[in-house]
Tab-separated table of C-alpha atoms in Angstrom:
chain	number	residue	atom	x	y	z
A	4	UNK	CA	116.622	130.341	123.379
A	5	UNK	CA	118.095	129.054	120.162
A	6	UNK	CA	120.975	131.541	119.823
A	7	UNK	CA	122.320	130.560	123.243
A	8	UNK	CA	122.619	127.012	121.895
A	9	UNK	CA	124.404	128.407	118.846
A	10	UNK	CA	126.896	130.246	121.067
A	11	UNK	CA	127.646	127.026	122.911
A	12	UNK	CA	128.419	125.091	119.728
A	13	UNK	CA	131.124	125.938	117.201
A	14	UNK	CA	128.948	124.435	114.495
A	15	UNK	CA	126.601	127.395	114.789
A	16	UNK	CA	126.232	127.686	111.000
A	17	UNK	CA	124.930	124.125	110.740
A	18	UNK	CA	122.596	124.555	113.708
A	19	UNK	CA	121.103	127.744	112.314
A	20	UNK	CA	120.616	126.266	108.838
A	21	UNK	CA	118.717	123.284	110.274
A	22	UNK	CA	116.743	125.517	112.614
A	23	UNK	CA	115.531	127.746	109.785
A	24	UNK	CA	114.719	125.068	107.238
A	25	UNK	CA	113.161	122.468	109.494
A	26	UNK	CA	110.139	124.749	109.116
A	27	UNK	CA	108.227	123.283	106.166
A	28	UNK	CA	107.262	126.725	104.871
A	29	UNK	CA	110.882	127.811	104.618
A	30	UNK	CA	111.927	124.469	103.166
A	31	UNK	CA	109.222	124.661	100.512
A	32	UNK	CA	110.290	128.208	99.640
A	33	UNK	CA	113.853	126.961	99.174
A	34	UNK	CA	112.708	124.057	97.001
A	35	UNK	CA	110.608	126.380	94.837
A	36	UNK	CA	113.536	128.763	94.436
A	37	UNK	CA	115.826	125.957	93.287
A	38	UNK	CA	113.347	124.473	90.829
A	39	UNK	CA	111.330	127.485	89.664
A	40	UNK	CA	108.237	125.700	90.963
A	41	UNK	CA	105.282	127.265	92.745
A	42	UNK	CA	104.102	124.823	95.390
A	43	UNK	CA	102.099	126.607	98.072
A	44	UNK	CA	101.012	123.856	100.471
A	45	UNK	CA	103.806	122.848	102.887
A	46	UNK	CA	101.907	119.647	103.693
A	47	UNK	CA	102.698	118.359	100.185
A	48	UNK	CA	106.262	118.094	101.433
A	49	UNK	CA	106.941	114.796	103.238
A	50	UNK	CA	109.906	115.093	105.601
A	51	UNK	CA	111.967	111.879	105.775
A	52	UNK	CA	115.062	113.173	107.572
A	53	UNK	CA	117.052	110.288	109.040
A	54	UNK	CA	118.223	110.240	112.628
A	55	UNK	CA	121.766	109.147	113.493
A	56	UNK	CA	122.694	105.826	111.941
A	57	UNK	CA	125.077	104.652	114.633
A	58	UNK	CA	127.280	102.182	112.763
A	59	UNK	CA	127.849	104.601	109.871
A	60	UNK	CA	127.986	107.748	112.069
A	61	UNK	CA	125.605	109.248	109.532
A	62	UNK	CA	123.271	112.153	110.019
A	63	UNK	CA	121.716	114.348	107.381
A	64	UNK	CA	120.418	117.885	107.756
A	65	UNK	CA	117.166	117.872	105.794
A	66	UNK	CA	115.525	115.238	103.653
A	67	UNK	CA	112.090	115.273	102.103
A	68	UNK	CA	109.982	113.979	99.238
A	69	UNK	CA	107.960	116.163	96.896
A	70	UNK	CA	107.203	116.077	93.175
A	71	UNK	CA	108.533	112.488	92.971
A	72	UNK	CA	111.962	113.682	94.153
A	73	UNK	CA	113.866	112.384	97.160
A	74	UNK	CA	115.743	115.509	98.236
A	75	UNK	CA	118.769	115.589	100.500
A	76	UNK	CA	119.875	119.072	101.593
A	77	UNK	CA	123.011	119.420	103.694
A	78	UNK	CA	124.974	122.373	104.994
A	79	UNK	CA	128.761	122.506	105.202
A	80	UNK	CA	131.100	125.232	106.393
A	81	UNK	CA	134.230	123.107	105.886
A	82	UNK	CA	135.117	121.538	102.556
A	83	UNK	CA	134.459	117.802	102.244
A	84	UNK	CA	135.204	116.081	98.908
A	85	UNK	CA	133.565	112.879	100.207
A	86	UNK	CA	130.014	114.227	100.078
A	87	UNK	CA	129.073	111.980	97.102
A	88	UNK	CA	130.178	108.919	99.069
A	89	UNK	CA	128.071	110.033	102.006
A	90	UNK	CA	125.202	110.549	99.586
A	91	UNK	CA	125.569	107.003	98.288
A	92	UNK	CA	125.319	105.621	101.823
A	93	UNK	CA	122.383	107.858	102.601
A	94	UNK	CA	120.281	107.138	99.506
A	95	UNK	CA	120.908	103.414	99.841
A	96	UNK	CA	119.533	103.455	103.377
A	97	UNK	CA	116.598	105.658	102.430
A	98	UNK	CA	115.559	103.499	99.482
A	99	UNK	CA	115.849	100.421	101.653
A	100	UNK	CA	113.542	101.986	104.211
A	101	UNK	CA	111.051	103.369	101.685
A	102	UNK	CA	110.741	100.101	99.786
A	103	UNK	CA	110.473	98.128	103.009
A	104	UNK	CA	107.578	100.322	104.135
A	105	UNK	CA	105.814	99.660	100.817
A	106	UNK	CA	106.652	95.935	100.912
A	107	UNK	CA	108.042	96.293	97.384
A	108	UNK	CA	109.178	93.121	95.590
A	109	UNK	CA	112.622	93.900	94.193
A	110	UNK	CA	112.882	90.290	92.941
A	111	UNK	CA	109.643	90.454	90.942
A	112	UNK	CA	109.118	90.870	87.202
A	113	UNK	CA	107.893	94.469	87.481
A	114	UNK	CA	110.181	97.463	87.783
A	115	UNK	CA	109.993	99.077	91.228
A	116	UNK	CA	109.451	102.857	90.888
A	117	UNK	CA	111.742	105.116	92.906
A	118	UNK	CA	111.654	108.830	93.709
A	119	UNK	CA	114.436	110.607	91.831
A	120	UNK	CA	117.343	111.455	94.166
A	121	UNK	CA	118.635	115.005	94.385
A	122	UNK	CA	121.576	115.904	96.584
A	123	UNK	CA	122.442	119.535	97.340
A	124	UNK	CA	125.100	120.847	99.680
A	125	UNK	CA	124.820	124.494	100.760
A	126	UNK	CA	128.356	125.706	101.398
A	127	UNK	CA	129.557	128.900	103.085
A	128	UNK	CA	133.141	128.073	103.902
A	129	UNK	CA	136.390	129.178	102.274
A	130	UNK	CA	138.119	127.965	99.135
A	131	UNK	CA	135.181	128.083	96.713
A	132	UNK	CA	134.957	131.141	94.471
A	133	UNK	CA	132.363	129.922	91.963
A	134	UNK	CA	128.607	129.913	92.613
A	135	UNK	CA	128.160	126.196	91.999
A	136	UNK	CA	130.239	123.066	91.657
A	137	UNK	CA	129.380	119.411	91.063
A	138	UNK	CA	131.096	116.642	93.017
A	139	UNK	CA	131.100	113.094	91.628
A	140	UNK	CA	131.478	109.788	93.405
A	141	UNK	CA	133.460	108.382	90.483
A	142	UNK	CA	136.210	110.960	91.099
A	143	UNK	CA	137.135	108.742	94.045
A	144	UNK	CA	137.445	105.609	91.892
A	145	UNK	CA	140.903	104.429	90.907
A	146	UNK	CA	139.976	104.787	87.212
A	147	UNK	CA	138.512	108.266	87.613
A	148	UNK	CA	135.316	110.107	86.749
A	149	UNK	CA	132.793	108.220	84.661
A	150	UNK	CA	134.303	104.808	85.391
A	151	UNK	CA	132.667	101.953	87.247
A	152	UNK	CA	129.032	100.953	87.697
A	153	UNK	CA	128.040	103.563	90.309
A	154	UNK	CA	127.639	107.316	90.351
A	155	UNK	CA	126.337	109.786	92.905
A	156	UNK	CA	126.410	113.513	92.244
A	157	UNK	CA	126.382	116.260	94.844
A	158	UNK	CA	125.543	119.772	93.677
A	159	UNK	CA	127.419	122.318	95.797
A	160	UNK	CA	125.781	125.741	96.054
A	161	UNK	CA	127.814	128.606	97.469
A	162	UNK	CA	125.652	130.546	99.946
A	163	UNK	CA	128.375	132.963	100.984
A	164	UNK	CA	127.633	136.684	100.754
A	165	UNK	CA	127.570	137.887	97.146
A	166	UNK	CA	127.029	134.464	95.577
A	167	UNK	CA	123.966	133.066	93.774
A	168	UNK	CA	122.105	136.364	93.844
A	169	UNK	CA	119.199	135.112	91.728
A	170	UNK	CA	118.602	132.212	94.118
A	171	UNK	CA	118.852	134.548	97.127
A	172	UNK	CA	116.280	136.870	95.553
A	173	UNK	CA	113.869	133.963	95.225
A	174	UNK	CA	114.385	132.633	98.757
A	175	UNK	CA	114.555	135.368	101.377
A	176	UNK	CA	115.225	132.926	104.202
A	177	UNK	CA	118.373	131.688	102.462
A	178	UNK	CA	119.513	135.282	101.910
A	179	UNK	CA	118.828	136.127	105.558
A	180	UNK	CA	120.813	133.103	106.661
A	181	UNK	CA	123.707	134.111	104.407
A	182	UNK	CA	123.707	137.682	105.701
A	183	UNK	CA	123.547	136.690	109.366
A	184	UNK	CA	126.421	134.217	109.067
A	185	UNK	CA	128.430	136.733	107.029
A	186	UNK	CA	127.938	139.340	109.768
A	187	UNK	CA	129.290	136.869	112.344
A	188	UNK	CA	132.321	136.038	110.197
A	189	UNK	CA	133.039	139.728	109.555
A	190	UNK	CA	132.924	140.415	113.291
A	191	UNK	CA	135.319	137.551	114.027
A	192	UNK	CA	137.736	138.912	111.434
A	193	UNK	CA	137.608	142.235	113.302
A	194	UNK	CA	138.923	140.426	116.372
A	195	UNK	CA	135.705	139.926	118.324
A	196	UNK	CA	135.252	136.761	120.374
A	197	UNK	CA	132.671	134.269	119.124
A	198	UNK	CA	129.954	135.181	121.637
A	199	UNK	CA	130.451	138.895	121.083
A	200	UNK	CA	130.548	138.392	117.308
A	201	UNK	CA	127.226	136.550	117.374
A	202	UNK	CA	125.535	139.113	119.638
A	203	UNK	CA	126.782	141.980	117.471
A	204	UNK	CA	125.508	140.184	114.357
A	205	UNK	CA	122.106	139.712	116.018
A	206	UNK	CA	121.872	143.427	116.811
A	207	UNK	CA	123.005	144.451	113.318
A	208	UNK	CA	120.592	142.089	111.567
A	209	UNK	CA	117.651	143.304	113.650
A	210	UNK	CA	118.533	146.848	112.562
A	211	UNK	CA	118.522	145.676	108.927
A	212	UNK	CA	115.246	143.743	109.236
A	213	UNK	CA	116.952	140.351	108.871
A	214	UNK	CA	115.536	137.348	110.751
A	215	UNK	CA	113.615	139.757	112.978
A	216	UNK	CA	110.856	137.224	113.644
A	217	UNK	CA	113.282	134.941	115.478
A	218	UNK	CA	116.030	137.312	116.611
């Protein structure tokens, strides 16, 4: 079962996030919560998640198109200031693939329409006290933010316990994820081993009615 795989991998937070939101219904609920939209048909959501790109060692968590947006959702439990750079690589590859599939003429006289990119990182690690933070590619440029001809923005959303309450109220699955991971972390801080911490969190969340359909 899936939690045995989580026990065997120290990236259990990432695995669980992908497991929950690879379900189109949950992913659509999350999208609606972020955008105050009310889509009801999961089939309107076109999943375009990329597999490993070997030479770049790239892999993204969840990517999909809806409402003329190309959405990239990633989960991180360790801080990475290079997310905008990764986003630049990712969107470049995705646009290349999308336009190739449509046989678009980028050398023609007509503008080629593109889905609007949106890059969100859901973060539940340490070192971030605010609810949200924006990361900019141009911060990595020698001349600083706003310089140069390129920009890629990554919106970081803190999904740790107690953060972004309004968003959590709108998306129960995200709240359940946050609570389950927080239970694991609290157990580890108490001195429990990882396996025991996860099992205890499973038992506690079932008692609280959290993720009961899969736990």
